[in-house]
Each structure stands twice: as structure tokens, then as C-alpha cells.
mmCIF file of C-alpha atoms in Angstrom:
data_model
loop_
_atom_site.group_PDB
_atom_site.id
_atom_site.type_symbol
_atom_site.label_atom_id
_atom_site.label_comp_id
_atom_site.label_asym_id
_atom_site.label_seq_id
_atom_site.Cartn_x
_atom_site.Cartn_y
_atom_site.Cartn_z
ATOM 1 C CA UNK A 1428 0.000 0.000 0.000
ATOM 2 C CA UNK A 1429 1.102 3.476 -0.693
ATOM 3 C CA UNK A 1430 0.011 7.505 -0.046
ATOM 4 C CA UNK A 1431 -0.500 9.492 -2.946
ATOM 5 C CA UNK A 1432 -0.375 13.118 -1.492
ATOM 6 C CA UNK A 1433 -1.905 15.581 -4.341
ATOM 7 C CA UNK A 1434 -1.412 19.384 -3.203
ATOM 8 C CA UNK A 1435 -4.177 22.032 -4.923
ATOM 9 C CA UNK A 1436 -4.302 25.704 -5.146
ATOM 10 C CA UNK A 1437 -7.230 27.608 -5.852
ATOM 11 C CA UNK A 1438 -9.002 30.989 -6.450
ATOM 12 C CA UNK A 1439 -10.816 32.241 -3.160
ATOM 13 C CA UNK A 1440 -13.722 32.318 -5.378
ATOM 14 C CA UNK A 1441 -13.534 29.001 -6.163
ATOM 15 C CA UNK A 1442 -12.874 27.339 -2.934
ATOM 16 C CA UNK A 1443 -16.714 26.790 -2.008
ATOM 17 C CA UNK A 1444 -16.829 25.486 -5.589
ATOM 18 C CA UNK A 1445 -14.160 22.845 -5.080
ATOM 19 C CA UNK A 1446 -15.464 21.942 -1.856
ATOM 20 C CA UNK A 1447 -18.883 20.441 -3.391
ATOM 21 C CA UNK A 1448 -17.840 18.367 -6.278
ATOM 22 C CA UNK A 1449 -15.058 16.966 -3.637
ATOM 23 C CA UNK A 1450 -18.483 16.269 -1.054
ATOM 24 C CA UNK A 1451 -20.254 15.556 -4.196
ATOM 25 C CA UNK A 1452 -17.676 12.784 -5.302
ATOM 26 C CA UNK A 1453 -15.614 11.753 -2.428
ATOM 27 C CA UNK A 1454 -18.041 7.948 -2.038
ATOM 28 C CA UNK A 1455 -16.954 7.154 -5.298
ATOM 29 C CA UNK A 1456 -13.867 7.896 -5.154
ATOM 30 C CA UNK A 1457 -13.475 6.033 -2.012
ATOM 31 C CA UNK A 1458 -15.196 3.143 -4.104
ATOM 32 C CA UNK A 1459 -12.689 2.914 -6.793
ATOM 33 C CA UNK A 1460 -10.961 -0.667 -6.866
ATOM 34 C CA UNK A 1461 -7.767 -0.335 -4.514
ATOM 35 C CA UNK A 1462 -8.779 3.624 -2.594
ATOM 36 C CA UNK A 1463 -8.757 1.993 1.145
ATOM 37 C CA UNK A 1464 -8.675 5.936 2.221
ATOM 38 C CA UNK A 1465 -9.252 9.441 0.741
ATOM 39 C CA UNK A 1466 -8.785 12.732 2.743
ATOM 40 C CA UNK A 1467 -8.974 16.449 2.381
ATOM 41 C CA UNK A 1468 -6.799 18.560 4.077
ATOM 42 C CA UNK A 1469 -7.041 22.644 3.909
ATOM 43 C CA UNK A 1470 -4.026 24.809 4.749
ATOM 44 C CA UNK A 1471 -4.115 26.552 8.218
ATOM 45 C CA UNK A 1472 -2.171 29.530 7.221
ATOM 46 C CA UNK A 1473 -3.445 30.092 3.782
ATOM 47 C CA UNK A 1474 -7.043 28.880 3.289
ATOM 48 C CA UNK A 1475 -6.578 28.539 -0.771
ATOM 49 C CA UNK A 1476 -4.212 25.542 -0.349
ATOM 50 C CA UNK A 1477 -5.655 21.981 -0.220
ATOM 51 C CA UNK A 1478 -4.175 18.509 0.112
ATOM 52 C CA UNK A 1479 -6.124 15.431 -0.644
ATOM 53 C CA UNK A 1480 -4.111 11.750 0.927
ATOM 54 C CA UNK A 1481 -5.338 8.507 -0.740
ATOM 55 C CA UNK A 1482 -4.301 5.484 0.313
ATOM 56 C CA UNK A 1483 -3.873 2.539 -2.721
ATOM 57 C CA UNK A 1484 -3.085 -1.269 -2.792
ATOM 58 C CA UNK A 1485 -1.163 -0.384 -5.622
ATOM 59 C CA UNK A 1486 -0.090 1.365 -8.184
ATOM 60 C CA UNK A 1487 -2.073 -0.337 -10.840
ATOM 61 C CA UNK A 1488 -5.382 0.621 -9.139
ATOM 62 C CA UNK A 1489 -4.329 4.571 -8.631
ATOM 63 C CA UNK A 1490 -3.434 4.289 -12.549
ATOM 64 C CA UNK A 1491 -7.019 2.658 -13.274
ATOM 65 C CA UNK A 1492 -8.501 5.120 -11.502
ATOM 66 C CA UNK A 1493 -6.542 8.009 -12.941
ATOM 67 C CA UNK A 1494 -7.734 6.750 -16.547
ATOM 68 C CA UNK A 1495 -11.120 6.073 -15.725
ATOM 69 C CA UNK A 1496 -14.043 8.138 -16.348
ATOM 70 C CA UNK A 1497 -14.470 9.035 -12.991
ATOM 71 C CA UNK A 1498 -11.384 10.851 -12.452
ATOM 72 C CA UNK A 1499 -11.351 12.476 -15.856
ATOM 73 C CA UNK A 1500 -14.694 14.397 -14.944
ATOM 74 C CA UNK A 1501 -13.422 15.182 -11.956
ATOM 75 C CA UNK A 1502 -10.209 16.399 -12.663
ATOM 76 C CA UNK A 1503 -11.834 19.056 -15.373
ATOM 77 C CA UNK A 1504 -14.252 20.469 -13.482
ATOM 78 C CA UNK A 1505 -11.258 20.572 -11.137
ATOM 79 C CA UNK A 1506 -8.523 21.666 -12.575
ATOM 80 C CA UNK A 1507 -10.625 24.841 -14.547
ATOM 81 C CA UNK A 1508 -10.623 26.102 -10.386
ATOM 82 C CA UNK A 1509 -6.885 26.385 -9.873
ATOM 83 C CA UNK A 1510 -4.458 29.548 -9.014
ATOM 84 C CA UNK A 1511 -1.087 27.635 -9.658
ATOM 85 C CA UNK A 1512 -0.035 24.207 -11.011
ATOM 86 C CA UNK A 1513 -0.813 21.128 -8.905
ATOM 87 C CA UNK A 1514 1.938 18.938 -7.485
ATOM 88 C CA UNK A 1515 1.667 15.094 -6.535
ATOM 89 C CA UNK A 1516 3.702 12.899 -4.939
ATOM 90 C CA UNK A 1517 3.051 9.319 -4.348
ATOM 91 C CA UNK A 1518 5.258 8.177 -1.162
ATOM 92 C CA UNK A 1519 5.182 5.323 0.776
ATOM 93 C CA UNK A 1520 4.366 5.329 4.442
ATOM 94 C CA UNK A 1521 6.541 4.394 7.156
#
């Protein structure tokens, strides 16, 4: 099992925005073959910064669900929300 650790920025107009579809989409996520955990995290000192932690079996399943329909809407509506480039790491936890 591994963390993949996916840090978002957005526009404070957005943030409410961003915060729905995750509500909105979070079971299904959490459904996807191999997701045994998904998180959201929001930045204490600047409220624009998010953090979602999934935890995978491996990384087959994060790749199926990275290609699958799911994620693709997601990631669009998404990604149309940010203030600066995303950044992902995928780590394993000790």
C-alpha cells in the first residue's frame, strides 16, 4: 500500500466550488478498486491551499482510476478552479 499526497491551489472564489464536487464525489472515489482511504486537508495559514491523501493497494489501481471516467470528470471540473499548477507525490508510508 502506498500515499499518494496531491497538493491544490485555488481561487478564493472558487474554494466553495471545489469543496462540493469533492463532497459531491468523495463515495466514489473512495469506491474505486484499490482507494482503502481518501482525505482532504485545507491549509491553516493560507485557506486557498488543499491537500487530498489517498491510500492505494497499488499502483495499478491509482493508474485505473486516474484513466477512468471518474477521475477524468473530476479532474476538469477541477482543474478549470486552480491559481497555480498542482503537485503530486506518491510516497510510501513508514
Amino acid at each position: 500500500m502506498f500515499v499518494r499526497i496531491v497538493k491544490m491551489s485555488f481561487h478564493q472564489e472558487h474554494i466553495a466550488t471545489f469543496e462540493s464536487i469533492f463532497e459531491e464525489k468523495k463515495q466514489f472515489i473512495r469506491a474505486s478498486k484499490g482507494c482503502n482511504l481518501l482525505e482532504l486537508y485545507q491549509d491553516k495559514n493560507n485557506p486557498e491551499i488543499f491537500f487530498t491523501y489517498s491510500y492505494w493497494e497499488t499502483p495499478q489501481d491509482l493508474e485505473n482510476y486516474r484513466t477512468s471516467k471518474l477521475f477524468t470528470t473530476v479532474w476538469a471540473k477541477t482543474k478549470a478552479l486552480f491559481n497555480a499548477k498542482p503537485e503530486a507525490w506518491s510516497v510510501d508510508k513508514k
